[in-house]
PDB file of C-alpha atoms in Angstrom:
ATOM      1  CA  MET A1268      33.222   8.770 -17.616  1.00  0.00           C
ATOM      2  CA  SER A1269      29.802   9.528 -20.041  1.00  0.00           C
ATOM      3  CA  SER A1270      27.739  12.969 -19.326  1.00  0.00           C
ATOM      4  CA  ARG A1271      25.082  11.512 -17.538  1.00  0.00           C
ATOM      5  CA  ARG A1272      23.904  15.600 -17.921  1.00  0.00           C
ATOM      6  CA  GLU A1273      24.231  14.718 -21.862  1.00  0.00           C
ATOM      7  CA  PHE A1274      21.702  11.441 -21.626  1.00  0.00           C
ATOM      8  CA  LEU A1275      19.517  13.400 -19.675  1.00  0.00           C
ATOM      9  CA  THR A1276      19.051  15.585 -21.936  1.00  0.00           C
ATOM     10  CA  GLN A1277      18.294  13.145 -24.949  1.00  0.00           C
ATOM     11  CA  VAL A1278      15.410  12.408 -22.242  1.00  0.00           C
ATOM     12  CA  GLY A1279      14.372  15.926 -21.950  1.00  0.00           C
ATOM     13  CA  GLY A1280      14.441  16.713 -25.718  1.00  0.00           C
ATOM     14  CA  ALA A1281      12.831  13.220 -26.630  1.00  0.00           C
ATOM     15  CA  THR A1282       9.400  14.739 -27.384  1.00  0.00           C
ATOM     16  CA  ALA A1283       7.716  10.665 -27.545  1.00  0.00           C
ATOM     17  CA  LEU A1284       9.702   9.453 -24.804  1.00  0.00           C
ATOM     18  CA  GLY A1285       7.888  12.393 -22.165  1.00  0.00           C
ATOM     19  CA  PHE A1286       4.799  11.665 -23.484  1.00  0.00           C
ATOM     20  CA  LEU A1287       5.432   7.893 -22.357  1.00  0.00           C
ATOM     21  CA  VAL A1288       7.338   8.978 -19.844  1.00  0.00           C
ATOM     22  CA  SER A1289       4.508  11.135 -18.229  1.00  0.00           C
ATOM     23  CA  ALA A1290       1.727   8.228 -19.520  1.00  0.00           C
ATOM     24  CA  CYS A1291       3.878   5.647 -17.096  1.00  0.00           C
ATOM     25  CA  SER A1292       4.858   7.389 -14.305  1.00  0.00           C
ATOM     26  CA  SER A1293       1.592   8.943 -12.647  1.00  0.00           C
ATOM     27  CA  SER A1294       2.847   9.261  -9.221  1.00  0.00           C
ATOM     28  CA  LYS A1295       3.579  12.369  -8.527  1.00  0.00           C
ATOM     29  CA  ALA A1296       5.336  12.109  -4.861  1.00  0.00           C
ATOM     30  CA  ALA A1297       8.102   9.454  -3.285  1.00  0.00           C
ATOM     31  CA  GLY A1298       5.364   6.575  -2.778  1.00  0.00           C
ATOM     32  CA  ALA A1299       2.004   8.665  -2.924  1.00  0.00           C
ATOM     33  CA  THR A1300      -0.283   5.924  -4.031  1.00  0.00           C
ATOM     34  CA  ASN A1301      -3.185   7.312  -6.703  1.00  0.00           C
ATOM     35  CA  GLY A1302      -6.038   7.220  -5.386  1.00  0.00           C
ATOM     36  CA  ALA A1303      -6.637   3.047  -7.545  1.00  0.00           C
ATOM     37  CA  SER A1304      -6.749   1.033  -3.835  1.00  0.00           C
ATOM     38  CA  PRO A1305      -8.454   1.367  -1.337  1.00  0.00           C
ATOM     39  CA  PHE A1306      -6.362   0.207   1.452  1.00  0.00           C
ATOM     40  CA  PHE A1307      -3.845   2.513   3.049  1.00  0.00           C
ATOM     41  CA  TYR A1308      -1.275   1.899   0.883  1.00  0.00           C
ATOM     42  CA  GLU A1309      -0.905   0.931  -3.401  1.00  0.00           C
ATOM     43  CA  MET A1310       0.957  -3.487  -4.318  1.00  0.00           C
ATOM     44  CA  SER A1311       3.887  -2.392  -6.461  1.00  0.00           C
ATOM     45  CA  LEU A1312       5.629  -6.120  -8.045  1.00  0.00           C
ATOM     46  CA  ALA A1313       9.159  -6.484  -7.075  1.00  0.00           C
ATOM     47  CA  GLU A1314      10.760  -8.599 -10.241  1.00  0.00           C
ATOM     48  CA  TRP A1315      13.049 -10.533  -7.742  1.00  0.00           C
ATOM     49  CA  SER A1316       9.494 -12.379  -7.854  1.00  0.00           C
ATOM     50  CA  LEU A1317      10.082 -13.819 -10.786  1.00  0.00           C
ATOM     51  CA  HIS A1318      14.144 -14.320 -10.497  1.00  0.00           C
ATOM     52  CA  LYS A1319      13.786 -17.940 -11.858  1.00  0.00           C
ATOM     53  CA  ALA A1320      12.319 -17.291 -15.350  1.00  0.00           C
ATOM     54  CA  LEU A1321      14.360 -14.349 -15.735  1.00  0.00           C
ATOM     55  CA  PHE A1322      17.361 -16.506 -15.032  1.00  0.00           C
ATOM     56  CA  ALA A1323      16.543 -19.510 -17.131  1.00  0.00           C
ATOM     57  CA  ASN A1324      15.263 -16.674 -20.085  1.00  0.00           C
ATOM     58  CA  LYS A1325      11.585 -17.714 -20.002  1.00  0.00           C
ATOM     59  CA  ILE A1326      10.657 -14.311 -19.987  1.00  0.00           C
ATOM     60  CA  THR A1327      12.861 -10.790 -19.528  1.00  0.00           C
ATOM     61  CA  ASN A1328      12.853  -7.763 -18.404  1.00  0.00           C
ATOM     62  CA  LEU A1329      10.901  -6.350 -20.618  1.00  0.00           C
ATOM     63  CA  ASP A1330       8.364  -8.640 -20.130  1.00  0.00           C
ATOM     64  CA  PHE A1331       7.415  -7.743 -16.885  1.00  0.00           C
ATOM     65  CA  PRO A1332       5.316  -4.840 -16.733  1.00  0.00           C
ATOM     66  CA  GLY A1333       2.753  -7.275 -19.218  1.00  0.00           C
ATOM     67  CA  ILE A1334       3.203  -9.922 -17.304  1.00  0.00           C
ATOM     68  CA  ALA A1335       2.851  -7.450 -13.492  1.00  0.00           C
ATOM     69  CA  LYS A1336      -0.759  -6.010 -15.312  1.00  0.00           C
ATOM     70  CA  LYS A1337      -2.425  -8.899 -17.095  1.00  0.00           C
ATOM     71  CA  GLN A1338      -1.267 -11.948 -14.314  1.00  0.00           C
ATOM     72  CA  TYR A1339      -1.960 -10.595 -11.366  1.00  0.00           C
ATOM     73  CA  GLY A1340      -3.884  -6.907 -12.522  1.00  0.00           C
ATOM     74  CA  ILE A1341      -0.566  -4.772 -10.615  1.00  0.00           C
ATOM     75  CA  SER A1342       0.052  -1.637 -11.787  1.00  0.00           C
ATOM     76  CA  VAL A1343       3.306  -0.606 -10.025  1.00  0.00           C
ATOM     77  CA  VAL A1344       6.498  -2.276 -10.368  1.00  0.00           C
ATOM     78  CA  GLU A1345       9.746  -1.594  -9.182  1.00  0.00           C
ATOM     79  CA  TYR A1346      12.714  -3.824 -11.491  1.00  0.00           C
ATOM     80  CA  VAL A1347      15.954  -5.564 -10.581  1.00  0.00           C
ATOM     81  CA  ASN A1348      19.293  -4.170 -11.850  1.00  0.00           C
ATOM     82  CA  GLN A1349      20.323  -7.801 -12.719  1.00  0.00           C
ATOM     83  CA  PHE A1350      18.255  -8.605 -15.409  1.00  0.00           C
ATOM     84  CA  PHE A1351      19.351  -5.116 -17.861  1.00  0.00           C
ATOM     85  CA  LYS A1352      22.665  -4.843 -16.531  1.00  0.00           C
ATOM     86  CA  ASP A1353      23.464  -3.302 -19.454  1.00  0.00           C
ATOM     87  CA  LYS A1354      20.735  -0.958 -20.616  1.00  0.00           C
ATOM     88  CA  ALA A1355      21.002   1.610 -18.106  1.00  0.00           C
ATOM     89  CA  ASN A1356      22.347   3.655 -20.958  1.00  0.00           C
ATOM     90  CA  ASP A1357      20.359   2.273 -23.581  1.00  0.00           C
ATOM     91  CA  THR A1358      17.842   4.845 -24.998  1.00  0.00           C
ATOM     92  CA  LYS A1359      16.569   2.559 -27.481  1.00  0.00           C
ATOM     93  CA  TYR A1360      15.473   0.279 -24.436  1.00  0.00           C
ATOM     94  CA  LEU A1361      14.520   1.878 -22.234  1.00  0.00           C
ATOM     95  CA  GLY A1362      12.555   3.646 -24.309  1.00  0.00           C
ATOM     96  CA  GLU A1363      11.070  -0.418 -25.609  1.00  0.00           C
ATOM     97  CA  LEU A1364      10.102  -0.912 -22.061  1.00  0.00           C
ATOM     98  CA  LEU A1365       8.428   2.577 -21.774  1.00  0.00           C
ATOM     99  CA  THR A1366       6.339   1.854 -24.328  1.00  0.00           C
ATOM    100  CA  ARG A1367       5.523  -1.801 -22.390  1.00  0.00           C
ATOM    101  CA  CYS A1368       4.315   0.130 -19.882  1.00  0.00           C
ATOM    102  CA  LYS A1369       2.597   2.954 -21.568  1.00  0.00           C
ATOM    103  CA  ASP A1370       0.507  -0.051 -23.321  1.00  0.00           C
ATOM    104  CA  ASN A1371      -0.290  -1.812 -20.402  1.00  0.00           C
ATOM    105  CA  GLY A1372      -1.299   0.834 -17.945  1.00  0.00           C
ATOM    106  CA  VAL A1373       2.409   0.645 -15.505  1.00  0.00           C
ATOM    107  CA  THR A1374       3.740   2.330 -13.799  1.00  0.00           C
ATOM    108  CA  ASN A1375       7.139   2.394 -12.428  1.00  0.00           C
ATOM    109  CA  HIS A1376       8.124   2.703  -9.030  1.00  0.00           C
ATOM    110  CA  LEU A1377      12.071   1.570  -8.306  1.00  0.00           C
ATOM    111  CA  ILE A1378      14.956   0.214  -9.541  1.00  0.00           C
ATOM    112  CA  MET A1379      16.817  -2.323  -7.288  1.00  0.00           C
ATOM    113  CA  CYS A1380      20.268  -1.925  -7.845  1.00  0.00           C
ATOM    114  CA  ASP A1381      22.970  -4.403  -6.958  1.00  0.00           C
ATOM    115  CA  GLY A1382      26.278  -5.889  -7.936  1.00  0.00           C
ATOM    116  CA  GLU A1383      27.926  -2.080  -8.910  1.00  0.00           C
ATOM    117  CA  GLY A1384      30.352  -2.016  -5.989  1.00  0.00           C
ATOM    118  CA  SER A1385      30.339  -1.449  -2.079  1.00  0.00           C
ATOM    119  CA  LEU A1386      28.863   1.950  -0.337  1.00  0.00           C
ATOM    120  CA  GLY A1387      30.343   1.242   2.622  1.00  0.00           C
ATOM    121  CA  ASP A1388      33.393   0.451   1.963  1.00  0.00           C
ATOM    122  CA  PRO A1389      36.188   2.103   4.076  1.00  0.00           C
ATOM    123  CA  ASP A1390      38.781   2.615   0.670  1.00  0.00           C
ATOM    124  CA  ALA A1391      38.238   5.610  -0.455  1.00  0.00           C
ATOM    125  CA  ALA A1392      38.978   4.776  -3.999  1.00  0.00           C
ATOM    126  CA  LYS A1393      36.265   2.033  -4.070  1.00  0.00           C
ATOM    127  CA  ARG A1394      33.616   3.314  -2.208  1.00  0.00           C
ATOM    128  CA  LYS A1395      33.937   6.475  -4.768  1.00  0.00           C
ATOM    129  CA  GLN A1396      33.592   4.136  -7.159  1.00  0.00           C
ATOM    130  CA  ALA A1397      31.151   2.470  -5.924  1.00  0.00           C
ATOM    131  CA  VAL A1398      28.795   6.056  -5.796  1.00  0.00           C
ATOM    132  CA  GLU A1399      30.003   6.932  -9.732  1.00  0.00           C
ATOM    133  CA  ASN A1400      28.973   3.341 -10.374  1.00  0.00           C
ATOM    134  CA  HIS A1401      25.296   3.832  -9.682  1.00  0.00           C
ATOM    135  CA  TYR A1402      24.568   7.256 -11.005  1.00  0.00           C
ATOM    136  CA  LYS A1403      23.444   5.301 -13.856  1.00  0.00           C
ATOM    137  CA  TRP A1404      21.068   4.479 -12.427  1.00  0.00           C
ATOM    138  CA  VAL A1405      19.638   7.422 -11.461  1.00  0.00           C
ATOM    139  CA  ASP A1406      19.994   8.465 -14.975  1.00  0.00           C
ATOM    140  CA  ALA A1407      17.338   5.465 -16.128  1.00  0.00           C
ATOM    141  CA  ALA A1408      14.943   5.731 -12.692  1.00  0.00           C
ATOM    142  CA  LYS A1409      14.581   9.579 -14.639  1.00  0.00           C
ATOM    143  CA  PHE A1410      14.367   7.976 -18.057  1.00  0.00           C
ATOM    144  CA  LEU A1411      11.730   5.623 -16.840  1.00  0.00           C
ATOM    145  CA  GLY A1412       9.875   7.568 -14.268  1.00  0.00           C
ATOM    146  CA  CYS A1413      10.804   5.750 -11.313  1.00  0.00           C
ATOM    147  CA  ARG A1414      10.968   7.898  -8.019  1.00  0.00           C
ATOM    148  CA  THR A1415      13.508   5.305  -6.347  1.00  0.00           C
ATOM    149  CA  ILE A1416      16.535   3.631  -6.129  1.00  0.00           C
ATOM    150  CA  ARG A1417      17.262   0.284  -4.186  1.00  0.00           C
ATOM    151  CA  VAL A1418      20.576   0.375  -3.184  1.00  0.00           C
ATOM    152  CA  ASN A1419      22.561  -1.785  -0.661  1.00  0.00           C
ATOM    153  CA  ALA A1420      25.172  -0.285   2.229  1.00  0.00           C
ATOM    154  CA  PHE A1421      27.324  -2.958   2.054  1.00  0.00           C
ATOM    155  CA  GLY A1422      31.048  -2.910   3.294  1.00  0.00           C
ATOM    156  CA  ASP A1423      34.379  -5.067   5.064  1.00  0.00           C
ATOM    157  CA  GLY A1424      35.059  -3.450   8.355  1.00  0.00           C
ATOM    158  CA  SER A1425      33.769  -2.847  12.007  1.00  0.00           C
ATOM    159  CA  ALA A1426      30.422  -1.198  12.197  1.00  0.00           C
ATOM    160  CA  GLU A1427      31.534   1.774  12.769  1.00  0.00           C
ATOM    161  CA  ASP A1428      33.710   2.322   9.804  1.00  0.00           C
ATOM    162  CA  VAL A1429      31.248   0.735   7.732  1.00  0.00           C
ATOM    163  CA  GLN A1430      28.337   3.271   8.407  1.00  0.00           C
ATOM    164  CA  LYS A1431      30.770   6.008   8.625  1.00  0.00           C
ATOM    165  CA  ALA A1432      32.147   5.017   5.360  1.00  0.00           C
ATOM    166  CA  ALA A1433      27.701   4.450   4.103  1.00  0.00           C
ATOM    167  CA  ILE A1434      27.075   8.144   5.488  1.00  0.00           C
ATOM    168  CA  GLU A1435      29.756   9.324   3.049  1.00  0.00           C
ATOM    169  CA  SER A1436      28.915   7.466  -0.238  1.00  0.00           C
ATOM    170  CA  LEU A1437      24.872   7.803   0.679  1.00  0.00           C
ATOM    171  CA  SER A1438      25.588  11.193   1.100  1.00  0.00           C
ATOM    172  CA  GLN A1439      27.292  11.914  -2.402  1.00  0.00           C
ATOM    173  CA  LEU A1440      24.387   9.466  -4.211  1.00  0.00           C
ATOM    174  CA  GLY A1441      21.783  11.394  -2.383  1.00  0.00           C
ATOM    175  CA  GLU A1442      22.921  14.740  -3.785  1.00  0.00           C
ATOM    176  CA  TYR A1443      23.518  13.846  -6.988  1.00  0.00           C
ATOM    177  CA  ALA A1444      20.023  12.076  -6.982  1.00  0.00           C
ATOM    178  CA  GLY A1445      18.141  14.710  -5.410  1.00  0.00           C
ATOM    179  CA  LYS A1446      19.264  16.851  -8.306  1.00  0.00           C
ATOM    180  CA  GLU A1447      16.998  14.987 -10.661  1.00  0.00           C
ATOM    181  CA  ASN A1448      14.396  14.440  -8.026  1.00  0.00           C
ATOM    182  CA  ILE A1449      15.092  10.751  -6.775  1.00  0.00           C
ATOM    183  CA  ASN A1450      15.259   8.859  -3.971  1.00  0.00           C
ATOM    184  CA  VAL A1451      17.575   6.651  -2.491  1.00  0.00           C
ATOM    185  CA  ILE A1452      16.924   4.320  -0.348  1.00  0.00           C
ATOM    186  CA  VAL A1453      18.755   1.614   1.595  1.00  0.00           C
ATOM    187  CA  GLU A1454      17.031  -2.090   1.972  1.00  0.00           C
ATOM    188  CA  ASN A1455      17.803  -3.999   5.167  1.00  0.00           C
ATOM    189  CA  HIS A1456      19.601  -7.094   3.166  1.00  0.00           C
ATOM    190  CA  GLY A1457      22.574  -8.551   5.726  1.00  0.00           C
ATOM    191  CA  HIS A1458      24.981  -8.028   7.930  1.00  0.00           C
ATOM    192  CA  TYR A1459      24.679  -4.627   9.689  1.00  0.00           C
ATOM    193  CA  THR A1460      21.648  -3.545   7.479  1.00  0.00           C
ATOM    194  CA  SER A1461      19.590  -5.763   9.751  1.00  0.00           C
ATOM    195  CA  ASP A1462      20.170  -4.185  12.165  1.00  0.00           C
ATOM    196  CA  GLY A1463      17.828  -2.111  12.837  1.00  0.00           C
ATOM    197  CA  ASN A1464      19.799   0.471  15.107  1.00  0.00           C
ATOM    198  CA  TRP A1465      22.604   0.323  12.615  1.00  0.00           C
ATOM    199  CA  MET A1466      20.072   1.618  10.258  1.00  0.00           C
ATOM    200  CA  VAL A1467      18.573   4.585  12.113  1.00  0.00           C
ATOM    201  CA  ARG A1468      22.088   6.024  13.112  1.00  0.00           C
ATOM    202  CA  LEU A1469      23.058   5.807   9.145  1.00  0.00           C
ATOM    203  CA  MET A1470      20.046   7.510   8.379  1.00  0.00           C
ATOM    204  CA  LYS A1471      20.152  10.588  10.531  1.00  0.00           C
ATOM    205  CA  GLY A1472      23.741  10.860   9.881  1.00  0.00           C
ATOM    206  CA  VAL A1473      23.088  11.307   6.122  1.00  0.00           C
ATOM    207  CA  ASN A1474      20.033  13.201   6.953  1.00  0.00           C
ATOM    208  CA  ARG A1475      19.000  14.304   3.473  1.00  0.00           C
ATOM    209  CA  SER A1476      14.534  14.308   3.366  1.00  0.00           C
ATOM    210  CA  ASN A1477      15.671  11.572  -0.496  1.00  0.00           C
ATOM    211  CA  VAL A1478      17.994   9.625   1.727  1.00  0.00           C
ATOM    212  CA  GLY A1479      15.719   6.686   3.434  1.00  0.00           C
ATOM    213  CA  VAL A1480      14.847   3.087   3.588  1.00  0.00           C
ATOM    214  CA  LEU A1481      12.922  -0.064   2.376  1.00  0.00           C
ATOM    215  CA  PRO A1482      12.156  -2.397   5.002  1.00  0.00           C
ATOM    216  CA  ASP A1483      12.117  -6.397   4.185  1.00  0.00           C
ATOM    217  CA  PHE A1484       9.470  -8.143   6.398  1.00  0.00           C
ATOM    218  CA  ASN A1485      12.297 -11.204   6.340  1.00  0.00           C
ATOM    219  CA  ASN A1486      16.079  -9.533   5.816  1.00  0.00           C
ATOM    220  CA  PHE A1487      17.272  -9.676   9.476  1.00  0.00           C
ATOM    221  CA  CYS A1488      20.444 -12.143   9.690  1.00  0.00           C
ATOM    222  CA  VAL A1489      22.680 -10.117  10.997  1.00  0.00           C
ATOM    223  CA  LYS A1490      25.045 -12.749  11.476  1.00  0.00           C
ATOM    224  CA  ARG A1491      25.491 -15.849   9.755  1.00  0.00           C
ATOM    225  CA  GLU A1492      28.504 -18.738   9.861  1.00  0.00           C
ATOM    226  CA  GLY A1493      31.382 -18.250   8.592  1.00  0.00           C
ATOM    227  CA  GLY A1494      30.920 -14.304   8.863  1.00  0.00           C
ATOM    228  CA  GLY A1495      29.468 -13.762   5.746  1.00  0.00           C
ATOM    229  CA  THR A1496      26.041 -11.619   4.030  1.00  0.00           C
ATOM    230  CA  TRP A1497      24.464 -14.274   2.382  1.00  0.00           C
ATOM    231  CA  SER A1498      26.158 -17.674   3.032  1.00  0.00           C
ATOM    232  CA  GLY A1499      25.759 -20.208   5.824  1.00  0.00           C
ATOM    233  CA  LYS A1500      23.780 -20.651   8.028  1.00  0.00           C
ATOM    234  CA  CYS A1501      21.434 -17.703   9.609  1.00  0.00           C
ATOM    235  CA  ILE A1502      22.970 -17.319  13.451  1.00  0.00           C
ATOM    236  CA  GLU A1503      21.730 -14.144  15.255  1.00  0.00           C
ATOM    237  CA  GLU A1504      18.419 -12.194  13.735  1.00  0.00           C
ATOM    238  CA  TYR A1505      17.090  -9.133  14.434  1.00  0.00           C
ATOM    239  CA  ASP A1506      14.026  -8.926  16.115  1.00  0.00           C
ATOM    240  CA  ARG A1507      11.543  -8.142  13.204  1.00  0.00           C
ATOM    241  CA  TYR A1508       8.639  -6.342  13.845  1.00  0.00           C
ATOM    242  CA  LYS A1509      11.284  -3.670  15.705  1.00  0.00           C
ATOM    243  CA  GLY A1510      13.123  -3.148  12.960  1.00  0.00           C
ATOM    244  CA  VAL A1511      10.489  -2.802  10.710  1.00  0.00           C
ATOM    245  CA  LYS A1512       8.953  -0.464  13.268  1.00  0.00           C
ATOM    246  CA  GLN A1513      12.393   1.715  13.479  1.00  0.00           C
ATOM    247  CA  MET A1514      12.824   2.076   9.956  1.00  0.00           C
ATOM    248  CA  MET A1515       8.800   3.325   9.174  1.00  0.00           C
ATOM    249  CA  PRO A1516      10.327   6.941   9.867  1.00  0.00           C
ATOM    250  CA  TYR A1517      12.626   6.675   6.817  1.00  0.00           C
ATOM    251  CA  ALA A1518      10.664   3.957   4.228  1.00  0.00           C
ATOM    252  CA  LYS A1519      10.205   5.367   1.216  1.00  0.00           C
ATOM    253  CA  GLY A1520       9.085   1.753   0.078  1.00  0.00           C
ATOM    254  CA  ALA A1521       8.302  -1.210   2.095  1.00  0.00           C
ATOM    255  CA  SER A1522       9.407  -4.995   0.487  1.00  0.00           C
ATOM    256  CA  ALA A1523       5.593  -7.817   1.632  1.00  0.00           C
ATOM    257  CA  LYS A1524       8.954 -10.884   1.634  1.00  0.00           C
ATOM    258  CA  THR A1525       7.092 -14.260   1.521  1.00  0.00           C
ATOM    259  CA  ILE A1526       8.959 -17.864   1.887  1.00  0.00           C
ATOM    260  CA  ASP A1527       6.417 -20.523   3.371  1.00  0.00           C
ATOM    261  CA  PHE A1528       2.433 -20.461   4.126  1.00  0.00           C
ATOM    262  CA  ASP A1529       0.660 -22.370   6.454  1.00  0.00           C
ATOM    263  CA  ALA A1530      -2.462 -24.400   4.850  1.00  0.00           C
ATOM    264  CA  ASN A1531      -4.635 -20.917   6.074  1.00  0.00           C
ATOM    265  CA  GLY A1532      -2.788 -18.848   3.047  1.00  0.00           C
ATOM    266  CA  ASN A1533      -0.842 -17.578   6.536  1.00  0.00           C
ATOM    267  CA  CYS A1534       3.413 -16.219   5.718  1.00  0.00           C
ATOM    268  CA  VAL A1535       4.775 -19.203   8.668  1.00  0.00           C
ATOM    269  CA  GLU A1536       7.942 -16.748   8.814  1.00  0.00           C
ATOM    270  CA  THR A1537       6.078 -13.170   9.099  1.00  0.00           C
ATOM    271  CA  ASP A1538       3.468 -12.180  10.960  1.00  0.00           C
ATOM    272  CA  TYR A1539       1.071 -10.445   8.620  1.00  0.00           C
ATOM    273  CA  VAL A1540      -1.792  -9.146  11.197  1.00  0.00           C
ATOM    274  CA  ARG A1541       1.131  -7.333  13.567  1.00  0.00           C
ATOM    275  CA  MET A1542       3.628  -6.743  10.539  1.00  0.00           C
ATOM    276  CA  LEU A1543       1.255  -4.655   8.366  1.00  0.00           C
ATOM    277  CA  GLN A1544      -0.401  -2.806  11.942  1.00  0.00           C
ATOM    278  CA  ILE A1545       3.429  -1.523  12.406  1.00  0.00           C
ATOM    279  CA  ILE A1546       2.883   0.096   8.713  1.00  0.00           C
ATOM    280  CA  LYS A1547       0.018   1.267   9.132  1.00  0.00           C
ATOM    281  CA  ASP A1548       0.925   2.841  12.611  1.00  0.00           C
ATOM    282  CA  SER A1549       3.853   5.092  11.605  1.00  0.00           C
ATOM    283  CA  GLY A1550       1.618   6.548   8.685  1.00  0.00           C
ATOM    284  CA  PHE A1551       2.929   4.950   6.081  1.00  0.00           C
ATOM    285  CA  LYS A1552       0.815   5.774   2.776  1.00  0.00           C
ATOM    286  CA  GLY A1553       3.359   4.481   0.242  1.00  0.00           C
ATOM    287  CA  TYR A1554       3.610   1.509  -1.996  1.00  0.00           C
ATOM    288  CA  ILE A1555       3.948  -2.047  -0.796  1.00  0.00           C
ATOM    289  CA  GLY A1556       5.453  -4.447  -2.836  1.00  0.00           C
ATOM    290  CA  ILE A1557       5.095  -8.418  -3.326  1.00  0.00           C
ATOM    291  CA  GLU A1558       8.399  -9.958  -3.408  1.00  0.00           C
ATOM    292  CA  TYR A1559       7.893 -13.853  -3.120  1.00  0.00           C
ATOM    293  CA  GLU A1560      11.539 -15.324  -2.210  1.00  0.00           C
ATOM    294  CA  GLY A1561      10.215 -19.362  -1.520  1.00  0.00           C
ATOM    295  CA  GLU A1562      11.252 -22.974  -3.054  1.00  0.00           C
ATOM    296  CA  LYS A1563       7.998 -24.822  -2.042  1.00  0.00           C
ATOM    297  CA  LEU A1564       5.107 -23.167  -4.275  1.00  0.00           C
ATOM    298  CA  SER A1565       6.607 -21.443  -8.362  1.00  0.00           C
ATOM    299  CA  GLU A1566       6.950 -18.160  -8.356  1.00  0.00           C
ATOM    300  CA  ASP A1567       3.142 -17.695  -9.775  1.00  0.00           C
ATOM    301  CA  GLU A1568       0.914 -19.147  -6.963  1.00  0.00           C
ATOM    302  CA  GLY A1569       3.442 -17.995  -4.837  1.00  0.00           C
ATOM    303  CA  ILE A1570       2.823 -13.825  -5.988  1.00  0.00           C
ATOM    304  CA  ARG A1571      -1.164 -14.834  -6.166  1.00  0.00           C
ATOM    305  CA  LYS A1572      -0.459 -16.354  -2.737  1.00  0.00           C
ATOM    306  CA  THR A1573       1.249 -13.236  -0.765  1.00  0.00           C
ATOM    307  CA  LYS A1574      -1.266 -11.320  -3.113  1.00  0.00           C
ATOM    308  CA  ALA A1575      -4.815 -12.138  -1.756  1.00  0.00           C
ATOM    309  CA  LEU A1576      -3.031 -12.514   2.216  1.00  0.00           C
ATOM    310  CA  LEU A1577      -1.896  -8.692   1.591  1.00  0.00           C
ATOM    311  CA  GLU A1578      -5.839  -8.127   0.653  1.00  0.00           C
ATOM    312  CA  LYS A1579      -7.187 -10.356   3.303  1.00  0.00           C
ATOM    313  CA  VAL A1580      -5.400  -9.161   6.113  1.00  0.00           C
ATOM    314  CA  THR A1581      -5.072  -5.274   5.392  1.00  0.00           C
ATOM    315  CA  PRO A1582      -8.916  -4.951   6.350  1.00  0.00           C
ATOM    316  CA  MET A1583      -8.229  -6.549  10.043  1.00  0.00           C
ATOM    317  CA  LEU A1584      -6.012  -3.734  10.655  1.00  0.00           C
ATOM    318  CA  SER A1585      -7.526  -1.334  13.361  1.00  0.00           C
TER     319      SER A1585
END
């Protein structure tokens, strides 16, 4: 395995890049707002909202910070590792990304990490490899001035076995990330992770201040036809409002997922007044990321409608 510490030493020794990191990362605390937002939170934009354009090569990951700021007026971004999968250790590429951030006045918040192995795999060797696969994204987050990486806690086996394995993996990954002042957060992303009770037990088992969760407003399918995590029709869903309320004590961000809207611009699948009230009542003060994932609207329109919905609903909260 290549030396992660050498990679970080390169970063620390590069004066120009150090300036860029400072310029692109104004947030000092995990998820803390920088004072620019009139709300109790600050909006960020999840790169997955533009996944169709990215997969179609209409835009690139390097374009993302500029698009967030210039097209949507959003100054905080959440990357998806799929769109720069082979660049985690590429200091030249990451330096260019930082330049794009600086030029647009954009803060890097987190990297969503997928495809690096199952942190909840009961097989010890596979689990160890999955943990080590995530190290490079901790390093990349450090380089970019992010405070957080988002991971998955998937695995094959019983709820108890997967949870036990994930506690071990997250503890190890959290220890590595903690040395670099980086948070590791788990999203409710299907199967066991979409069960609020399971997620709470997971967090209590890890019990690290830099390991938390990313509540997603819509990912609460706990059982699908055929038993898959992603494929198959959802046949059992956990109560999303209960789940978010349970997870908020461990939240270091939140994902404002939207799929569809009614004629009044309200989200069809989630009551945003109710959901945001839960988040506000928890005392949360961090970033809420816009993540449009619908099919009926263009990605551009979906992002704009989600942003408008947040702006409309937030002032209505008690």
